[in-house]
Coordinates of C-alpha atoms and ligand atoms in Angstrom, one line a residue:
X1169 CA 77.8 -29.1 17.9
X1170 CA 76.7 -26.5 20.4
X1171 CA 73.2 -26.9 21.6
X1172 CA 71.1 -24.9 23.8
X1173 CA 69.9 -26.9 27.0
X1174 CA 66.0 -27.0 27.2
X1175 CA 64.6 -24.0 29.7
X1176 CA 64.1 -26.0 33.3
X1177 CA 61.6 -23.2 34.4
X1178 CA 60.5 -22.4 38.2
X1179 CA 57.9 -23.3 40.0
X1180 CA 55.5 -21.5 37.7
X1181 CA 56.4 -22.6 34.9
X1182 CA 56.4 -26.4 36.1
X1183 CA 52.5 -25.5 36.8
X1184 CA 51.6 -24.2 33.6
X1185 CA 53.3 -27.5 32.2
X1186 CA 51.2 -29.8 34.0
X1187 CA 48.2 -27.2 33.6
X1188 CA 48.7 -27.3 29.3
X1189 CA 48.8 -31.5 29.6
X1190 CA 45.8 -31.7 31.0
X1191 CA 44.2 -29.5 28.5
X1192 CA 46.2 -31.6 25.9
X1193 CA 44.7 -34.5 27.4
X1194 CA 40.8 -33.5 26.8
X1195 CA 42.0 -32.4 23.6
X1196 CA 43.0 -36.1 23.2
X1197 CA 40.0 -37.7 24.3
X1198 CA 37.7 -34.9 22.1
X1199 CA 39.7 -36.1 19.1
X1200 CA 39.5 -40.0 19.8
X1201 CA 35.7 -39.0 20.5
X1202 CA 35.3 -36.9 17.4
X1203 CA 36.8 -39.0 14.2
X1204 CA 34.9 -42.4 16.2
X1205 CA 31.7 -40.7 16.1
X1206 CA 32.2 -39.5 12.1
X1207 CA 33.1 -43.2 11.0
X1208 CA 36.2 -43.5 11.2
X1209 CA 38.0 -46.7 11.6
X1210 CA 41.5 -46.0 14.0
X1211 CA 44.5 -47.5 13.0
X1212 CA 47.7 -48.0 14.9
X1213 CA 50.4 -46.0 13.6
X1214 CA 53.6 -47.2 11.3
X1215 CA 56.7 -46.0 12.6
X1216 CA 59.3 -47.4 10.1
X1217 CA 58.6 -48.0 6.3
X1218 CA 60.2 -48.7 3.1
X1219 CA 59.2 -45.7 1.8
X1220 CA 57.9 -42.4 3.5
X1221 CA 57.0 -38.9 2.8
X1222 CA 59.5 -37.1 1.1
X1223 CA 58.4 -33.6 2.5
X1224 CA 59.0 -32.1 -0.7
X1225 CA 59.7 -30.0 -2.5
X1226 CA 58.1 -27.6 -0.6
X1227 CA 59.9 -24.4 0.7
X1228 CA 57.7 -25.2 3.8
X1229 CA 60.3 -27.9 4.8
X1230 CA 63.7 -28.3 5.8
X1231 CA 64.7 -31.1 6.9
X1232 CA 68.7 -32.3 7.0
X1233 CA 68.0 -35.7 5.8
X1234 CA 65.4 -38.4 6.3
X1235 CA 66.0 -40.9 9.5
X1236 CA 66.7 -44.4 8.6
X1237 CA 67.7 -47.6 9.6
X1238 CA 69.1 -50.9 8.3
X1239 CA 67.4 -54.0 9.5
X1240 CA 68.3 -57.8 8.6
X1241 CA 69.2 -56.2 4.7
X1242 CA 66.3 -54.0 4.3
X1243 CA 66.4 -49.8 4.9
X1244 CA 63.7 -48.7 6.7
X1245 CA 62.6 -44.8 7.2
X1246 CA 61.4 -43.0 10.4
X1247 CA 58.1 -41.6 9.6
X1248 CA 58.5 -38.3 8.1
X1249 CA 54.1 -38.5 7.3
X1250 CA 52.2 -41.7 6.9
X1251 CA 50.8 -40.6 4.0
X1252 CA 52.1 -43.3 1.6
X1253 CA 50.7 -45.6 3.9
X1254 CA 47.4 -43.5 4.3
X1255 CA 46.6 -44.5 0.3
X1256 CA 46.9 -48.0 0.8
X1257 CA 45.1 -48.1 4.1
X1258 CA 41.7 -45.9 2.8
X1259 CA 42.1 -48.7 -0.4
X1260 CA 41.9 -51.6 2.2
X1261 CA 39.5 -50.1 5.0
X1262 CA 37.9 -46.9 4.2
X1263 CA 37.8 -44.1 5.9
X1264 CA 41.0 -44.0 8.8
X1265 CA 42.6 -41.8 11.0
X1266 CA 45.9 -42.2 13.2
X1267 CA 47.5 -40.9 15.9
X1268 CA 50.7 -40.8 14.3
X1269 CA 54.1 -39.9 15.8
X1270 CA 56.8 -38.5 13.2
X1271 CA 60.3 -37.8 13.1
X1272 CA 61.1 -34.8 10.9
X1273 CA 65.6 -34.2 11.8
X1274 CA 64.5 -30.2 11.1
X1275 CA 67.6 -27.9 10.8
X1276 CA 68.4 -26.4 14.3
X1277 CA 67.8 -22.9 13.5
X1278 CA 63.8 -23.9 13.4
X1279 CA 64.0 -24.0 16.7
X1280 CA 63.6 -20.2 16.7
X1281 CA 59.9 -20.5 14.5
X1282 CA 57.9 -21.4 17.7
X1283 CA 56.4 -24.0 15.8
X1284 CA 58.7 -26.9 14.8
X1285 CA 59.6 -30.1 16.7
X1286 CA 62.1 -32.8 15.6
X1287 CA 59.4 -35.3 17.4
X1288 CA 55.2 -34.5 17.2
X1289 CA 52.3 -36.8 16.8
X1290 CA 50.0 -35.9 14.1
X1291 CA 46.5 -36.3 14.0
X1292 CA 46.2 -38.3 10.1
X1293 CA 43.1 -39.1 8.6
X1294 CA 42.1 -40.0 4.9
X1295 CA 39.0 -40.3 3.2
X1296 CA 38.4 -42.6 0.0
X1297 CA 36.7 -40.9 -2.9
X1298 CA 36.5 -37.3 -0.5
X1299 CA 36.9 -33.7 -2.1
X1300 CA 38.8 -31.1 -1.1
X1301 CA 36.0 -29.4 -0.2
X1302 CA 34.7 -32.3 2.1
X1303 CA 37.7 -32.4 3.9
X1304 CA 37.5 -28.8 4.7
X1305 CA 33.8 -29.0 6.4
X1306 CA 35.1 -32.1 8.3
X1307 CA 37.9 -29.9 9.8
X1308 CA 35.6 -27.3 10.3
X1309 CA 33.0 -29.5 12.2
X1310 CA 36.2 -30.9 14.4
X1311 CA 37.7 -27.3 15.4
X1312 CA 33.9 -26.1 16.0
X1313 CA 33.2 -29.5 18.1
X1314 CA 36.6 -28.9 20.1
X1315 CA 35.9 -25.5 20.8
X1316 CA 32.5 -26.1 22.1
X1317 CA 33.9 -29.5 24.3
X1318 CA 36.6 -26.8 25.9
X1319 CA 34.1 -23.8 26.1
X1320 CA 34.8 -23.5 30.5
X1321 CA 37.8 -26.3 30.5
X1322 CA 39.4 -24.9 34.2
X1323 CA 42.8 -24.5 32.2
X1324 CA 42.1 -21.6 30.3
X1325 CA 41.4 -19.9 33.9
X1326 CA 44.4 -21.3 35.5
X1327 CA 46.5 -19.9 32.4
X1328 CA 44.5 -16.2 32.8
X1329 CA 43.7 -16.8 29.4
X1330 CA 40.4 -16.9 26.7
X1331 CA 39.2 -20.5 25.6
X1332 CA 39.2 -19.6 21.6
X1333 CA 35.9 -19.3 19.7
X1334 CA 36.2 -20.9 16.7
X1335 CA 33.4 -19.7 14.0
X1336 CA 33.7 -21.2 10.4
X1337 CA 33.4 -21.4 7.5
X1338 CA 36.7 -20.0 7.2
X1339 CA 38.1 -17.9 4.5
X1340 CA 39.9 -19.0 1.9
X1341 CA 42.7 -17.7 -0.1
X1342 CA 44.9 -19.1 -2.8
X1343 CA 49.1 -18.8 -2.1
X1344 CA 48.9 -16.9 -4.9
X1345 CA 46.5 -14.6 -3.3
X1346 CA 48.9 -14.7 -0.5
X1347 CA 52.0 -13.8 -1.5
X1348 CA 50.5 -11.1 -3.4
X1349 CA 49.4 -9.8 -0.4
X1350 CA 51.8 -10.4 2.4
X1351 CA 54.9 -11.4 0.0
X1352 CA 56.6 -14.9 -0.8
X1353 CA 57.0 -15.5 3.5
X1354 CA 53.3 -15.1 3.6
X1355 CA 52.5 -17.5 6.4
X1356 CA 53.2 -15.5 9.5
X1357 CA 52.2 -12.1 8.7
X1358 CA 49.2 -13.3 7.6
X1359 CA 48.4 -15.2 10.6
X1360 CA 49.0 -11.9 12.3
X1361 CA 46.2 -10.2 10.3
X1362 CA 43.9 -13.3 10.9
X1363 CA 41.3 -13.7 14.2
X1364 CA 40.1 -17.2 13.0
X1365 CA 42.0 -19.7 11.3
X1366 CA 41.8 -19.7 7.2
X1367 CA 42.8 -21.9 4.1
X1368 CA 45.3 -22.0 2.2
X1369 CA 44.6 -23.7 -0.8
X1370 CA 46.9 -24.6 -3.9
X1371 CA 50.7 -25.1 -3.2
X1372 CA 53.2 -26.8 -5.6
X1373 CA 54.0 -29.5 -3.0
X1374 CA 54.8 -33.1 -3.1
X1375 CA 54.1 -35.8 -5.7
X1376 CA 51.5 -37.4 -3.7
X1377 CA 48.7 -34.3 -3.6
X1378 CA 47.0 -34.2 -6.8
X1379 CA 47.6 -31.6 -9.4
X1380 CA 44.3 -30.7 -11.4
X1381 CA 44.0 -32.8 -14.9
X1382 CA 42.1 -29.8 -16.0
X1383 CA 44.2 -26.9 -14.7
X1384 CA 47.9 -28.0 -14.7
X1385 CA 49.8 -26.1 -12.2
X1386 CA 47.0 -26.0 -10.1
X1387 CA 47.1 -28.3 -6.8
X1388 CA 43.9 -29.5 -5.1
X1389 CA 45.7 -29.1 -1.7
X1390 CA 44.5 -26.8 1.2
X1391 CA 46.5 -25.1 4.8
X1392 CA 44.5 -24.7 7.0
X1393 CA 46.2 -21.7 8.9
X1394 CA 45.7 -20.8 13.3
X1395 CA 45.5 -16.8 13.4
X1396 CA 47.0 -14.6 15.6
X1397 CA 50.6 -15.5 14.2
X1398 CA 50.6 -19.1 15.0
X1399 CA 50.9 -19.8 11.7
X1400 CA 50.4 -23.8 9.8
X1401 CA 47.8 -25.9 11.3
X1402 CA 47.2 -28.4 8.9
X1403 CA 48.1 -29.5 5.7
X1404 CA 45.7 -32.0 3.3
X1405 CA 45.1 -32.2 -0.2
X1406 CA 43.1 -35.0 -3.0
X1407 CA 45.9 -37.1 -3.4
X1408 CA 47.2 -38.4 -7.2
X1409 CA 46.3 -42.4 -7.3
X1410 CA 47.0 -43.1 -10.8
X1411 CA 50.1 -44.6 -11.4
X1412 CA 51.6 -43.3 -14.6
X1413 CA 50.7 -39.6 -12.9
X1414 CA 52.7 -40.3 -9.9
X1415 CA 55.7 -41.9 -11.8
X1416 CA 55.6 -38.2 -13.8
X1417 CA 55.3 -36.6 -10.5
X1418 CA 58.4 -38.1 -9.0
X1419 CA 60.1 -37.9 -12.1
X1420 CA 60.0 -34.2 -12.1
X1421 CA 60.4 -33.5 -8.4
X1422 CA 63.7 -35.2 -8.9
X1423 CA 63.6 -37.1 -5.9
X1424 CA 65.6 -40.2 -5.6
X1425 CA 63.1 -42.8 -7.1
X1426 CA 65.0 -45.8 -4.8
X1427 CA 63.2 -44.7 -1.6
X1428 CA 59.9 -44.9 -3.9
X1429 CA 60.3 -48.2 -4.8
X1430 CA 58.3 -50.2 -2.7
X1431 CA 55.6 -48.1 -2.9
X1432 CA 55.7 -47.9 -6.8
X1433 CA 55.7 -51.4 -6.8
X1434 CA 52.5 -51.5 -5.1
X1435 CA 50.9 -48.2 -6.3
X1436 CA 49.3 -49.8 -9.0
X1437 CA 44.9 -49.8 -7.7
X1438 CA 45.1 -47.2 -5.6
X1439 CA 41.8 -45.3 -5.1
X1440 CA 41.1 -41.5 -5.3
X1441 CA 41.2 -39.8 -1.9
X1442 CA 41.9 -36.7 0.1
X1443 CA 43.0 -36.3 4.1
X1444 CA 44.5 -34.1 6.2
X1445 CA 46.8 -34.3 9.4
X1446 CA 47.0 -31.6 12.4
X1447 CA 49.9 -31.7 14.4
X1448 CA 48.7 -32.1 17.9
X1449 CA 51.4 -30.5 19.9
X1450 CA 50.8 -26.9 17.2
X1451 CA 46.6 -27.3 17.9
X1452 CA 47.9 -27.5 22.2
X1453 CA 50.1 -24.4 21.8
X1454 CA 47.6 -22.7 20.2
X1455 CA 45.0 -23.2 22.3
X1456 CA 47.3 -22.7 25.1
X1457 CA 48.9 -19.9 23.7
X1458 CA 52.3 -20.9 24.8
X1459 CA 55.2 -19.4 23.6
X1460 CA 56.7 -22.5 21.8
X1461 CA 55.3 -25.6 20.9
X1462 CA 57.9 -27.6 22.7
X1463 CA 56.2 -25.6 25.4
X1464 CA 53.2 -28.5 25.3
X1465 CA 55.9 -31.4 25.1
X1466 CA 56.6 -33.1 28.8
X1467 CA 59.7 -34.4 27.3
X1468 CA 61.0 -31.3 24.4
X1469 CA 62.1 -32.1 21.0
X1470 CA 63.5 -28.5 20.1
X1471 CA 65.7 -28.3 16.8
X1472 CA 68.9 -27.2 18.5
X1473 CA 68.3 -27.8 21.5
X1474 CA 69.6 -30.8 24.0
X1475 CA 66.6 -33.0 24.1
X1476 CA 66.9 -34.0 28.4
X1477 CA 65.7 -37.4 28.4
Ligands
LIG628 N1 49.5 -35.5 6.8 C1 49.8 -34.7 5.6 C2 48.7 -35.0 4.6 O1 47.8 -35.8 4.9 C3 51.1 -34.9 5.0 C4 52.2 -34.4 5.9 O2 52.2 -34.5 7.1 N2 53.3 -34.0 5.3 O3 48.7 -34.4 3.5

């Protein structure tokens, strides 16, 4: 297949690069700093699993297929999200957050959205017993923390841009409300129309984020959404924990229950939550304002294009 090579850049460029990590870097450290001071217990991440996120259906996502690999009789899958494993881990530890690399094999023409990666760490953090609503002050607290930390960070100079001012609470709007407004492909234009960040709140999305027992067909789930045509930031929701709902849940996605099966074997006790993840590469560009979000990688993972080392 015919792949683009990755842009080598000048001089310049090469200095912006190095001028981005190290704002990535404080970003890093502010993060590490941030979910430490609020409690939460770090775990190391899970690369391979039995089961993992299948990343829909959701009109969001589109990837070819899921990575996996055979090992000594078993099929294990790159993680797409460690969510499954987030709903076991909150049951054993509490509250937990992970750096969390994924592997998402994203169709090659998203290479053009400026905003996907084949390869991107996600910050991933679940809360047992949380509410939506307590995840979204959490978030709110981190962006606000963050932008304070990098209020006068030398990059933003050295770039000849703004640091961003971040000044919750945010807005919130349901899809609905959305693609009412700015029609079913709401996420970018809206993000155009935006100078802060704002919610998204109630997707039909995957099995694992909870549907409301009182309102069916309503999803306790929440975007959070950078402005300025960035577009998706973060994605989080209360998740479903009891078993016979997520069975029906699977069931009527009509995904292929095999990949479930170790994780409906053990799904039985699992405790209410909600969580979030941010991809850390999207929260870099941003901040950054680069171009692409391959723009923040030192070594690119661009759908479509020839990944150099
Ligand atoms: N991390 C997301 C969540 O917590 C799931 C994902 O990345 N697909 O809901």
């Amino acid at each position: 297949m015919q792949r683009a090579e990755a842009p080598r850049g000048g001089r310049g460029e090469r200095e912006r690069r190095r001028v981005r990590l190290g704002l990535l870097s404080d970003v890093l450290w502010r993060t590490v700093g941030f979910f430490h001071e609020e409690g939460f217990t770090q775990l190391l991440p899970v690369m391979l699993g039995r089961s993992t996120d299948p990343l829909g259906p959701d009109p969001g996502s589109s990837v070819i297929r899921t990575a996996e690999i055979d090992y000594l009789g078993d099929r294990f899958y790159l993680m797409n999200s460690m969510i499954l494993h987030k709903q076991f881990a909150v049951r054993e530890v509490g509250p937990i957050w992970i750096l969390s690399p994924n592997v998402r094999l994203e169709r090659p023409e998203r290479g053009a959205s400026g905003k996907h990666l084949f390869e991107f760490t996600q910050a991933d953090f679940e809360v047992p017993r949380a509410r939506a609503a307590d995840i979204r002050a959490l978030v709110e607290r981190y962006f606000t923390e963050l932008g304070h930390t990098l209020h006068g960070h030398p990059a933003f100079a050295a770039l000849g841009i703004e640091p961003p001012t971040f000044s919750p609470p945010w807005r919130t709007y349901t899809t609905h409300e959305l693609e009412a407004r700015y029609g079913a492909d709401w996420e970018i234009a809206a993000s155009r129309d935006h100078d802060q960040p704002f919610w998204a709140l109630c997707h039909r999305r995957e099995f694992y984020d909870r549907e409301d027992p009182a309102e069916p067909g309503h999803y306790l789930n929440y975007d959070l959404v950078y402005p300025e045509g960035y577009g998706e930031a973060l994605s989080g929701a209360e998740r479903e924990w009891e078993i016979d709902r997520i069975r029906n849940r699977i069931r009527r996605d009509g995904i292929a229950p095999a990949a479930f099966g170790a994780y409906l074997e053990r799904a039985e006790g699992l405790i209410p939550s909600a969580g979030a993840g941010f991809g850390i590469e999207r929260l870099a560009r941003f901040l950054v304002r680069a171009p692409h979000v391959g723009d923040v990688q030192l070594f690119r993972r661009v759908p479509g294009e020839r990944a150099d080392l």
